[in-house]
Coordinates of C-alpha atoms in Angstrom, one line a residue:
X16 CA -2.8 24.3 -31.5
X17 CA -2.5 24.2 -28.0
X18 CA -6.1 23.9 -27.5
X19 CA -5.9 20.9 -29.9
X20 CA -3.1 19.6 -28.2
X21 CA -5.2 19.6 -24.6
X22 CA -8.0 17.6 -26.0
X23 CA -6.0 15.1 -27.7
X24 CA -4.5 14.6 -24.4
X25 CA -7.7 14.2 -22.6
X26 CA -8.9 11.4 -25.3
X27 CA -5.8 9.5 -25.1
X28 CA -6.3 9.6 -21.5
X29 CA -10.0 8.7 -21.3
X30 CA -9.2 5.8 -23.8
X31 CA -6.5 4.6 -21.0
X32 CA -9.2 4.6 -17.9
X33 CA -11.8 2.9 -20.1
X34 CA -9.5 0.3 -21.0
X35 CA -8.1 -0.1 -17.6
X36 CA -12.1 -0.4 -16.3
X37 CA -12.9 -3.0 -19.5
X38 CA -10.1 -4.9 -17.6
X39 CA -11.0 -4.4 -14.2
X40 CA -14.6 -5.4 -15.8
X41 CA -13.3 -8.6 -16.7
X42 CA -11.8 -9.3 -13.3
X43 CA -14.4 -8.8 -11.6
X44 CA -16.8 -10.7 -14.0
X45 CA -14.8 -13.8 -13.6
X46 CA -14.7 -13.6 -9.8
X47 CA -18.2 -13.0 -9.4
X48 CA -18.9 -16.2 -11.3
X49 CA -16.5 -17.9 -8.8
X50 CA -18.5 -16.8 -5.9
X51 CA -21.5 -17.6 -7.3
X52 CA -20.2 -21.4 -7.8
X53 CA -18.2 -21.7 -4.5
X54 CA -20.9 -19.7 -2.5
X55 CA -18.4 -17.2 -1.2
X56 CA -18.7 -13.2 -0.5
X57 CA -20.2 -11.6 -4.4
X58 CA -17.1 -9.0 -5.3
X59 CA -17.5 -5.0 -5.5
X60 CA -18.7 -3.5 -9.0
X61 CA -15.8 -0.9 -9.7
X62 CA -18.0 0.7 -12.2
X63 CA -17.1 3.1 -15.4
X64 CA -14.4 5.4 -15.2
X65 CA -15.3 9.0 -14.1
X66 CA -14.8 11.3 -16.9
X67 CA -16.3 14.4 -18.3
X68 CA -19.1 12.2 -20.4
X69 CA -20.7 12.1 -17.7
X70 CA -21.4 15.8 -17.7
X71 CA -21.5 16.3 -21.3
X72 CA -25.6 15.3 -21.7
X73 CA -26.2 18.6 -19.1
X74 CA -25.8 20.8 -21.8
X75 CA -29.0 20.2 -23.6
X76 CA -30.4 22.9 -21.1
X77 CA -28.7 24.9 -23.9
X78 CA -30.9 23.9 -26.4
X79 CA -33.3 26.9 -26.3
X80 CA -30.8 29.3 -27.1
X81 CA -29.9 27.0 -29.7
X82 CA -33.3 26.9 -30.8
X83 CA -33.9 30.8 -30.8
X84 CA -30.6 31.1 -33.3
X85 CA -31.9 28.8 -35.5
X86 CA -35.3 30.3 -35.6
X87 CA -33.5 34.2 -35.7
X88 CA -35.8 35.1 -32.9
X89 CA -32.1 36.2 -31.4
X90 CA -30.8 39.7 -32.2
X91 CA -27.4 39.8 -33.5
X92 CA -27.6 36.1 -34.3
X93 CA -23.7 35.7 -35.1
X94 CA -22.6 37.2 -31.3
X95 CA -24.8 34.7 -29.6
X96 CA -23.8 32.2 -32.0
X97 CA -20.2 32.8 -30.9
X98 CA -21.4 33.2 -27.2
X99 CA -22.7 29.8 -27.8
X100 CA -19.8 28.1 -29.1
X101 CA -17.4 29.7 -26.7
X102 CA -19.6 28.6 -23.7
X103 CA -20.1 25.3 -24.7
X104 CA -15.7 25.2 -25.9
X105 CA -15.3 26.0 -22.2
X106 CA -17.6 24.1 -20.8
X107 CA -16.2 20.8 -21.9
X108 CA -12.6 21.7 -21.2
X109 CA -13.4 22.7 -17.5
X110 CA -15.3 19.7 -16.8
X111 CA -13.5 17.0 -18.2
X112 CA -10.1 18.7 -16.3
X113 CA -12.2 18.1 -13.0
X114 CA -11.4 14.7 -12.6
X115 CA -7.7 15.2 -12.1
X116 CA -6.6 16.4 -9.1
X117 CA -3.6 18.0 -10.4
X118 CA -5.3 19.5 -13.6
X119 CA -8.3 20.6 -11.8
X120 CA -6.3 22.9 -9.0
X121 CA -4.4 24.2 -12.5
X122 CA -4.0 27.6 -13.3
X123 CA -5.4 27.2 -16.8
X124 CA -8.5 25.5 -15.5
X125 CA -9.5 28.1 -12.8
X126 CA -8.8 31.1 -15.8
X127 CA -11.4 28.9 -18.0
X128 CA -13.3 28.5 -15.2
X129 CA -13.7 32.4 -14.6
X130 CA -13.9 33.1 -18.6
X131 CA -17.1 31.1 -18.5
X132 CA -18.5 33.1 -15.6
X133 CA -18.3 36.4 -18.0
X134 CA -19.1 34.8 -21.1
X135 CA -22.6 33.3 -19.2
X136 CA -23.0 36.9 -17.7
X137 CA -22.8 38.4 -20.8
X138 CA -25.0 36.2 -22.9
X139 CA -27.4 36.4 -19.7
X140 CA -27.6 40.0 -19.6
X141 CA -27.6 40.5 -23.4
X142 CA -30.7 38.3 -24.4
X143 CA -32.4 36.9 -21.4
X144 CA -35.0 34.2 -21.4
X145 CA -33.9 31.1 -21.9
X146 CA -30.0 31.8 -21.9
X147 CA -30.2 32.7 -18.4
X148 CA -30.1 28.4 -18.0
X149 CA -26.6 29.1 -18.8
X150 CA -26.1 29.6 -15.1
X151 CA -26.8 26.2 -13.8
X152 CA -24.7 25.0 -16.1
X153 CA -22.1 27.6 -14.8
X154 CA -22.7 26.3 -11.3
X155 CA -22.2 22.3 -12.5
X156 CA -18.4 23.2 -13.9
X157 CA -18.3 25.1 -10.6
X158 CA -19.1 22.7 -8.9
X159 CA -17.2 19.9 -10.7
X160 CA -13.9 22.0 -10.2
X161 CA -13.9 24.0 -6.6
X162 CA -13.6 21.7 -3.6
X163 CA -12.8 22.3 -0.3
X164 CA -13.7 25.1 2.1
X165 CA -14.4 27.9 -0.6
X166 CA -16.7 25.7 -2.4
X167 CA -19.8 27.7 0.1
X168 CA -18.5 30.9 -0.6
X169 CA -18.5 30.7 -4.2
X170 CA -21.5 29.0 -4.6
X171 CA -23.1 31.6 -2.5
X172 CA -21.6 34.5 -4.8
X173 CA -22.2 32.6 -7.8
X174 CA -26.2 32.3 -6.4
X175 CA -26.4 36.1 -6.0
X176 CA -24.8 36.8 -9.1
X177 CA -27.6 34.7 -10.9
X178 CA -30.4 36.4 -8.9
X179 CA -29.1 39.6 -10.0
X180 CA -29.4 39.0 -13.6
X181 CA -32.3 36.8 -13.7
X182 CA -34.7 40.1 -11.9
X183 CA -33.0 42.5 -14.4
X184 CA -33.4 40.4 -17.2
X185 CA -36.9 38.5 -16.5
X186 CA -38.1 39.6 -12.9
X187 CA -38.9 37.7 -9.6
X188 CA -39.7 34.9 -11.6
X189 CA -36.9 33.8 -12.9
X190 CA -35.1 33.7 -9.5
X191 CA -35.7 29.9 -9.6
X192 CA -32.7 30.0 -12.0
X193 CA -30.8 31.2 -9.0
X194 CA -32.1 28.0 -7.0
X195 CA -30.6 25.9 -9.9
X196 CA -27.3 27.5 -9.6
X197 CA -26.9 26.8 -6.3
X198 CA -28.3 23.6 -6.1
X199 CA -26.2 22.1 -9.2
X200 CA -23.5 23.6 -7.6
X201 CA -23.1 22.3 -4.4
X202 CA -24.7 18.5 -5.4
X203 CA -22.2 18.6 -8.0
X204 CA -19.5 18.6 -5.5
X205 CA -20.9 16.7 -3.2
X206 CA -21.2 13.8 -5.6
X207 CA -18.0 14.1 -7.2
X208 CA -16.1 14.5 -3.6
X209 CA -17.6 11.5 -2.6
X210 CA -17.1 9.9 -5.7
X211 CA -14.0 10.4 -5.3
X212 CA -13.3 9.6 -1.9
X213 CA -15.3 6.0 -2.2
X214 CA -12.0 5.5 -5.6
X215 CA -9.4 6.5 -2.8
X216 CA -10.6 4.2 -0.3
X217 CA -11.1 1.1 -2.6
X218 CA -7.2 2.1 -3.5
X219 CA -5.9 1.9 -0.3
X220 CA -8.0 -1.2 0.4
X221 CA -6.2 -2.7 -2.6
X222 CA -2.7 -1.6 -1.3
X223 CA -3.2 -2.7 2.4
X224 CA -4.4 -5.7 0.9
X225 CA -1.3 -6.5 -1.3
X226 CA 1.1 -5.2 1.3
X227 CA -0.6 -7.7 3.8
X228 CA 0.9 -10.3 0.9
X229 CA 3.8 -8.8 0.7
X230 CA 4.7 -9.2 4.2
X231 CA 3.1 -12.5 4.9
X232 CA 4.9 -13.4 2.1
X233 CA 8.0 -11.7 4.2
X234 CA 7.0 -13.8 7.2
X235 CA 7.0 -17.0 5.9
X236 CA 10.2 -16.9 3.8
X237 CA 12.4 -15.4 7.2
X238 CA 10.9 -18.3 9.2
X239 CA 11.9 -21.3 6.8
X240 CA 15.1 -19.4 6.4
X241 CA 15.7 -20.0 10.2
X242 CA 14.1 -23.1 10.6
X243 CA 15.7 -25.0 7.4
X244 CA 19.2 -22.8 7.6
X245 CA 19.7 -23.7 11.2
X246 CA 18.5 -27.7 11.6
X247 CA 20.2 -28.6 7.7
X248 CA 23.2 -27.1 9.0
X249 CA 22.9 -29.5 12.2
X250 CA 22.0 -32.7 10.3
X251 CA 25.1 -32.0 8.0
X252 CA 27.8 -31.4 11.0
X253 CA 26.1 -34.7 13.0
X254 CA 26.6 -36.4 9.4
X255 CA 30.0 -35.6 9.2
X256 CA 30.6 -36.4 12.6
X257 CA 29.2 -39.7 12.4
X258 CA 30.9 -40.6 9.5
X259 CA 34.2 -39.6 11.4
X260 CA 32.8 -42.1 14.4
X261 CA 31.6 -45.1 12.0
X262 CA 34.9 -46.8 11.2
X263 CA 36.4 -46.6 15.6
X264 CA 33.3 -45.9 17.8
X265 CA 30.2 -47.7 16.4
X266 CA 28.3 -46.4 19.4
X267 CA 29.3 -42.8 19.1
X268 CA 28.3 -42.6 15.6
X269 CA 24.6 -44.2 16.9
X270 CA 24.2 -42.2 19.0
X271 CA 24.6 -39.0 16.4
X272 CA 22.5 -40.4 14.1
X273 CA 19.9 -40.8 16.7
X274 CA 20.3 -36.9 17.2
X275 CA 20.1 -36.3 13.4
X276 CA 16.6 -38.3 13.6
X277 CA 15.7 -36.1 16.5
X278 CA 16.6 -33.4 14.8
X279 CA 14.6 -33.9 11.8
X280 CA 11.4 -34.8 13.7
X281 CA 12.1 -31.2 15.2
X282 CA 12.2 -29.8 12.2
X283 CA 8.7 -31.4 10.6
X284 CA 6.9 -30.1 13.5
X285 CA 8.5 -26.6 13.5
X286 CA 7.8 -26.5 9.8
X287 CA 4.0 -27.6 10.6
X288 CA 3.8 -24.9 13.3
X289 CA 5.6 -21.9 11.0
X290 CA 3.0 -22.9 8.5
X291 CA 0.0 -22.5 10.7
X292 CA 1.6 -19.3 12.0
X293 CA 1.3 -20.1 15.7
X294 CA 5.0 -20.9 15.9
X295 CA 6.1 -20.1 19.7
X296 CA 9.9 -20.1 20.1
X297 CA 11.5 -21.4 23.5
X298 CA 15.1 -19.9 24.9
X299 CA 15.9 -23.0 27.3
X300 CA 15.2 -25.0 23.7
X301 CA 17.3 -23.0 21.7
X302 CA 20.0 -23.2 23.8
X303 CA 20.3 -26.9 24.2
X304 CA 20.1 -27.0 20.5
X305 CA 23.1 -24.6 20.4
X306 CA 25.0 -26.6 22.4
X307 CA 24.0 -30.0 20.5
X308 CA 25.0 -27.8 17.4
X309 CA 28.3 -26.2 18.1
X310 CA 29.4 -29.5 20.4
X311 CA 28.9 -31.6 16.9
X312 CA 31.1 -29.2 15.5
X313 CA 33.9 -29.3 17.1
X314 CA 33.1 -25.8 19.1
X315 CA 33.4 -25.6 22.8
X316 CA 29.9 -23.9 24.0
X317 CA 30.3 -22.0 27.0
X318 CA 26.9 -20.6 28.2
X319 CA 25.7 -17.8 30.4
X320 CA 22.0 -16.9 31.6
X321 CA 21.1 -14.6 33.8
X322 CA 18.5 -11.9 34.2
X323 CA 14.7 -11.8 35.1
X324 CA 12.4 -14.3 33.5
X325 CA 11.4 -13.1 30.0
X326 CA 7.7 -13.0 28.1
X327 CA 7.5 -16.1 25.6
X328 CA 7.2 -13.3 22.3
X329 CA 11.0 -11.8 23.9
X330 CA 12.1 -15.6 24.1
X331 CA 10.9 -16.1 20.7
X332 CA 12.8 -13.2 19.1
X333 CA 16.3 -14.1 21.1
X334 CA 16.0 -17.5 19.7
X335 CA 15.6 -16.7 16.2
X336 CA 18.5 -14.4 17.0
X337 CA 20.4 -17.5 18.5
X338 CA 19.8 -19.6 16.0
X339 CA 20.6 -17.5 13.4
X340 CA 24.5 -16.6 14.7
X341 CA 24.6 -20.2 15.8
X342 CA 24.4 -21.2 12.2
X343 CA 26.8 -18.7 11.2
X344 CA 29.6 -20.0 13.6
X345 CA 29.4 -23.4 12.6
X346 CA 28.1 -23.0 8.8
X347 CA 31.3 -19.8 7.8
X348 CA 33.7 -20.0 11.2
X349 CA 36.2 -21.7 11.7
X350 CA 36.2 -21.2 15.7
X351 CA 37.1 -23.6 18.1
X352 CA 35.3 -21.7 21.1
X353 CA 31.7 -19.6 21.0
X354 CA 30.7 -17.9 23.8
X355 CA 26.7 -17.0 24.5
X356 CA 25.5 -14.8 27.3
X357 CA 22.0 -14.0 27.9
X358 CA 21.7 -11.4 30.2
X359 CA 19.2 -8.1 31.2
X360 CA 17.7 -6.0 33.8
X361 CA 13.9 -5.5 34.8
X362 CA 13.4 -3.6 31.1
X363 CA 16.0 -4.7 28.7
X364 CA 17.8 -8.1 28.1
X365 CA 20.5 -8.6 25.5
X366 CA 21.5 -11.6 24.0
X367 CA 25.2 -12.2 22.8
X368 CA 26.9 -14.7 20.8
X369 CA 30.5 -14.7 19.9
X370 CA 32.9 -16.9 18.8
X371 CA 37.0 -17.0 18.1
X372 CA 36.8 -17.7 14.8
X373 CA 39.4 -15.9 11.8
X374 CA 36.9 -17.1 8.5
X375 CA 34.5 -15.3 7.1
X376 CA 31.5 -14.4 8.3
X377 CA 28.4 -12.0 7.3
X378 CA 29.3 -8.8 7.2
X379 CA 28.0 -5.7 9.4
X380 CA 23.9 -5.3 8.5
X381 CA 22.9 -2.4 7.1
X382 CA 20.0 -0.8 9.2
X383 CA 16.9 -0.9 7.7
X384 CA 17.6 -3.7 5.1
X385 CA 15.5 -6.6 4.8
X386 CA 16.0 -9.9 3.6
X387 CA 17.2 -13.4 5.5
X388 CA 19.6 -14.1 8.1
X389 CA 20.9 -11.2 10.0
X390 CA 19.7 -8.7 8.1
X391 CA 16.1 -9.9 8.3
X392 CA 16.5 -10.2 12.3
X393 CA 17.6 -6.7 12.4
X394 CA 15.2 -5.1 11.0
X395 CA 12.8 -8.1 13.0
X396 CA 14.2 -6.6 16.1
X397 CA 13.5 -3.0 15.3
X398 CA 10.1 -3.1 14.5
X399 CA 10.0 -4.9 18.0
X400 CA 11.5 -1.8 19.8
X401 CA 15.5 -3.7 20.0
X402 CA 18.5 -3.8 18.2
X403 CA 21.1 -5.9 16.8
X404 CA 24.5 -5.5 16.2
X405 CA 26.8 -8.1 14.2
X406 CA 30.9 -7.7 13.3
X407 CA 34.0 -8.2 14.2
X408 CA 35.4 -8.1 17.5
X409 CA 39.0 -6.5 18.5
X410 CA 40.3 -10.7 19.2
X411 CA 39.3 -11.1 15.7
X412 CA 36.4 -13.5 16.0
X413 CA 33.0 -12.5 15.3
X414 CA 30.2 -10.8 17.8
X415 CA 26.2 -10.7 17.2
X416 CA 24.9 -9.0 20.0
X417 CA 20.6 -8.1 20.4
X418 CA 18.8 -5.7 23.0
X419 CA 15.4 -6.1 23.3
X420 CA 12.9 -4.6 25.7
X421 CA 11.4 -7.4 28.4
X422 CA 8.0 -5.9 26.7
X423 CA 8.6 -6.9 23.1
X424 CA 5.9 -6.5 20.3
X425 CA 4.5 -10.1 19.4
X426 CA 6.2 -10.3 15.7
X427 CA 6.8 -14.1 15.9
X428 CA 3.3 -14.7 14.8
X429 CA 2.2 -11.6 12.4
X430 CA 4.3 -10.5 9.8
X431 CA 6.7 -7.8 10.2

């Protein structure tokens, strides 16, 4: 039952990888008929499935011995008849374990493994002639199943072990049976290992390829999150003070619409450059913007900058950073004062923005998390060698404070 059990197992599982390669058949049928109308790059064949059909037709060097039972030129025709179907039981249940890592390195598969060695020795030594092809067929499953560094040492024993019988049983002549041994052994691992190898990289291709989506995908969601969050927050405080403007000071309320215009201008061309990729971010700008931001608000900006100059990828980060807690102040706070200070040393600057407000506002990130808004920016900022910290302060307004290196990794343009 057991037995049984195993090669139901093994069909069900050859049926799944050949349906699996009729689909990946399909996909790559219709895309090479797309390259071949658009002229592009002709996709990679992934080919059948590698299973133990493949080594199945290698067992017509049995024939002979098959042959000689049939014909009762074999003494004892009932032992080699049983030597035959044991050989052949084990055989198939070696080889088609071989293309699973995990039931190849098996316990059960090693055991079989060594029951055909006797079995092949037996029948060798017991009738001769042309059983002794059992051997090569021996050193295929050997092959099929050992990999790594003792695949030379048993080849080599299993070589000299089919020597041995082949002069006791038929002489120096039959030592070419030891050649075959060795040579199916160690081709049949050669091919298989790099069989296998040439599958593992066109998986990791795939994977690297996906995850490059994945994170490009990342990219371009965090950036229209910043860009959008930040200038529709500004449009809708230099509405509402317009509208607050419009019915005493005509000429107040001009003047913000005029900035809401500038500000959505700003925001097409940011979009356009965010799209493209090559999005550069400036601190000076940010900071004009912050002020322009909180002042429409109704939030006194007091600003501080000092410090060496800083690379334009460091500037970039710190004003997605800026942006992002400016936001917060004037989108969830109700503060009446907000306080940014841009300061550093020759290898680290930090950036901090705080405010006096009591409503809420985004809680602490959790290190490590993705997503938008500050949790995005931290994990932004620790790809890029920083840090950001974001809570409550002991006054009871709300702090977000950055530390990057002067150095920072360019992650404004790829995705992180």
């Amino acid at each position: 039952m057991p037995l049984m059990k195993s090669i139901g197992c093994q069909v069900r599982a050859w049926r799944a990888e050949r349906s699996r390669w009729k689909a990946d058949m399909e996909r790559f049928k219709a895309e090479q008929r797309a390259a071949r109308r658009n002229g592009g790059e002709m996709p990679e064949n992934p080919g059948p499935p590698p299973t133990g059909f493949a080594l199945l037709p290698w067992l017509l060097l049995g024939l002979g011995s098959f042959s000689n039972l049939l014909q009762g030129r074999t003494a004892q025709p009932w032992i080699g008849g049983l030597g035959l179907l044991v050989f052949n039981s084990l055989y198939i249940y070696v080889t088609f374990r071989a293309f699973v890592k995990t039931t190849r390195e098996a316990r059960s598969t090693r055991v079989a493994l060594a029951l055909m060695g006797v079995v092949t020795c037996a029948l060798a030594l017991g009738y001769g002639g042309s059983w002794l092809y059992f051997f090569p067929l021996l050193g295929l499953a050997t092959g099929a199943v050992v990999r790594g560094p003792w695949l030379g040492k048993i080849g080599l024993a299993l070589t000299a072990v089919a020597a041995a019988v082949s002069v006791v049983r038929a002489g120096w002549d039959a030592v070419n049976v030891a050649y075959g041994t060795f040579l199916s052994t160690m081709v049949t691992a050669a091919i298989l290992s790099l069989s296998e190898a040439v599958r593992e990289l066109r998986a990791a291709r795939e994977e690297l390829a996906r995850r490059a989506v994945e994170k490009e995908r990342m990219r371009f969601s965090r950036d229209l999150h910043d860009l959008l969050g930040h200038t529709l927050s500004v449009i809708v405080v230099k509405s509402e003070a317009a509208r607050r403007l419009a019915p005493r000071d005509l000429d107040a309320a001009l003047v913000q619409v005029t900035d809401i215009e500038s500000v959505g201008r700003q925001a097409l061309t940011e979009i356009r450059e965010a799209v493209t990729g090559y999005r550069e971010g400036s601190l000076a700008t940010e900071l004009d913007r912050a002020r322009s931001a909180l002042s429409a608000a109704r939030v006194e900006p007091v600003v501080r900058q000092s410090g060496p100059p800083l690379v334009p990828q460091t500037e970039a980060l710190l004003g997605w950073v800026l942006r992002e807690a400016v936001t917060n102040v004037v989108r969830h706070s109700d503060a009446t004062r907000c306080e940014i200070t841009v300061d550093g040393t020759a290898d680290l600057v930090r950036l901090t923005v705080s405010d006096n407000g009591t409503d809420a506002s985004p809680t602490d990130p959790e290190p490590g998390v993705g997503g938008t808004g500050i949790k995005g920016l931290t994990e932004r900022l620790a790809t890029a060698g920083g840090s950001l910290r974001a809570g409550r302060t002991a006054r009871g307004g709300f702090e977000v404070r950055a530390e990057l290196p002067v150095e920072a990794a360019d992650l404004t343009e790829t995705p992180v």
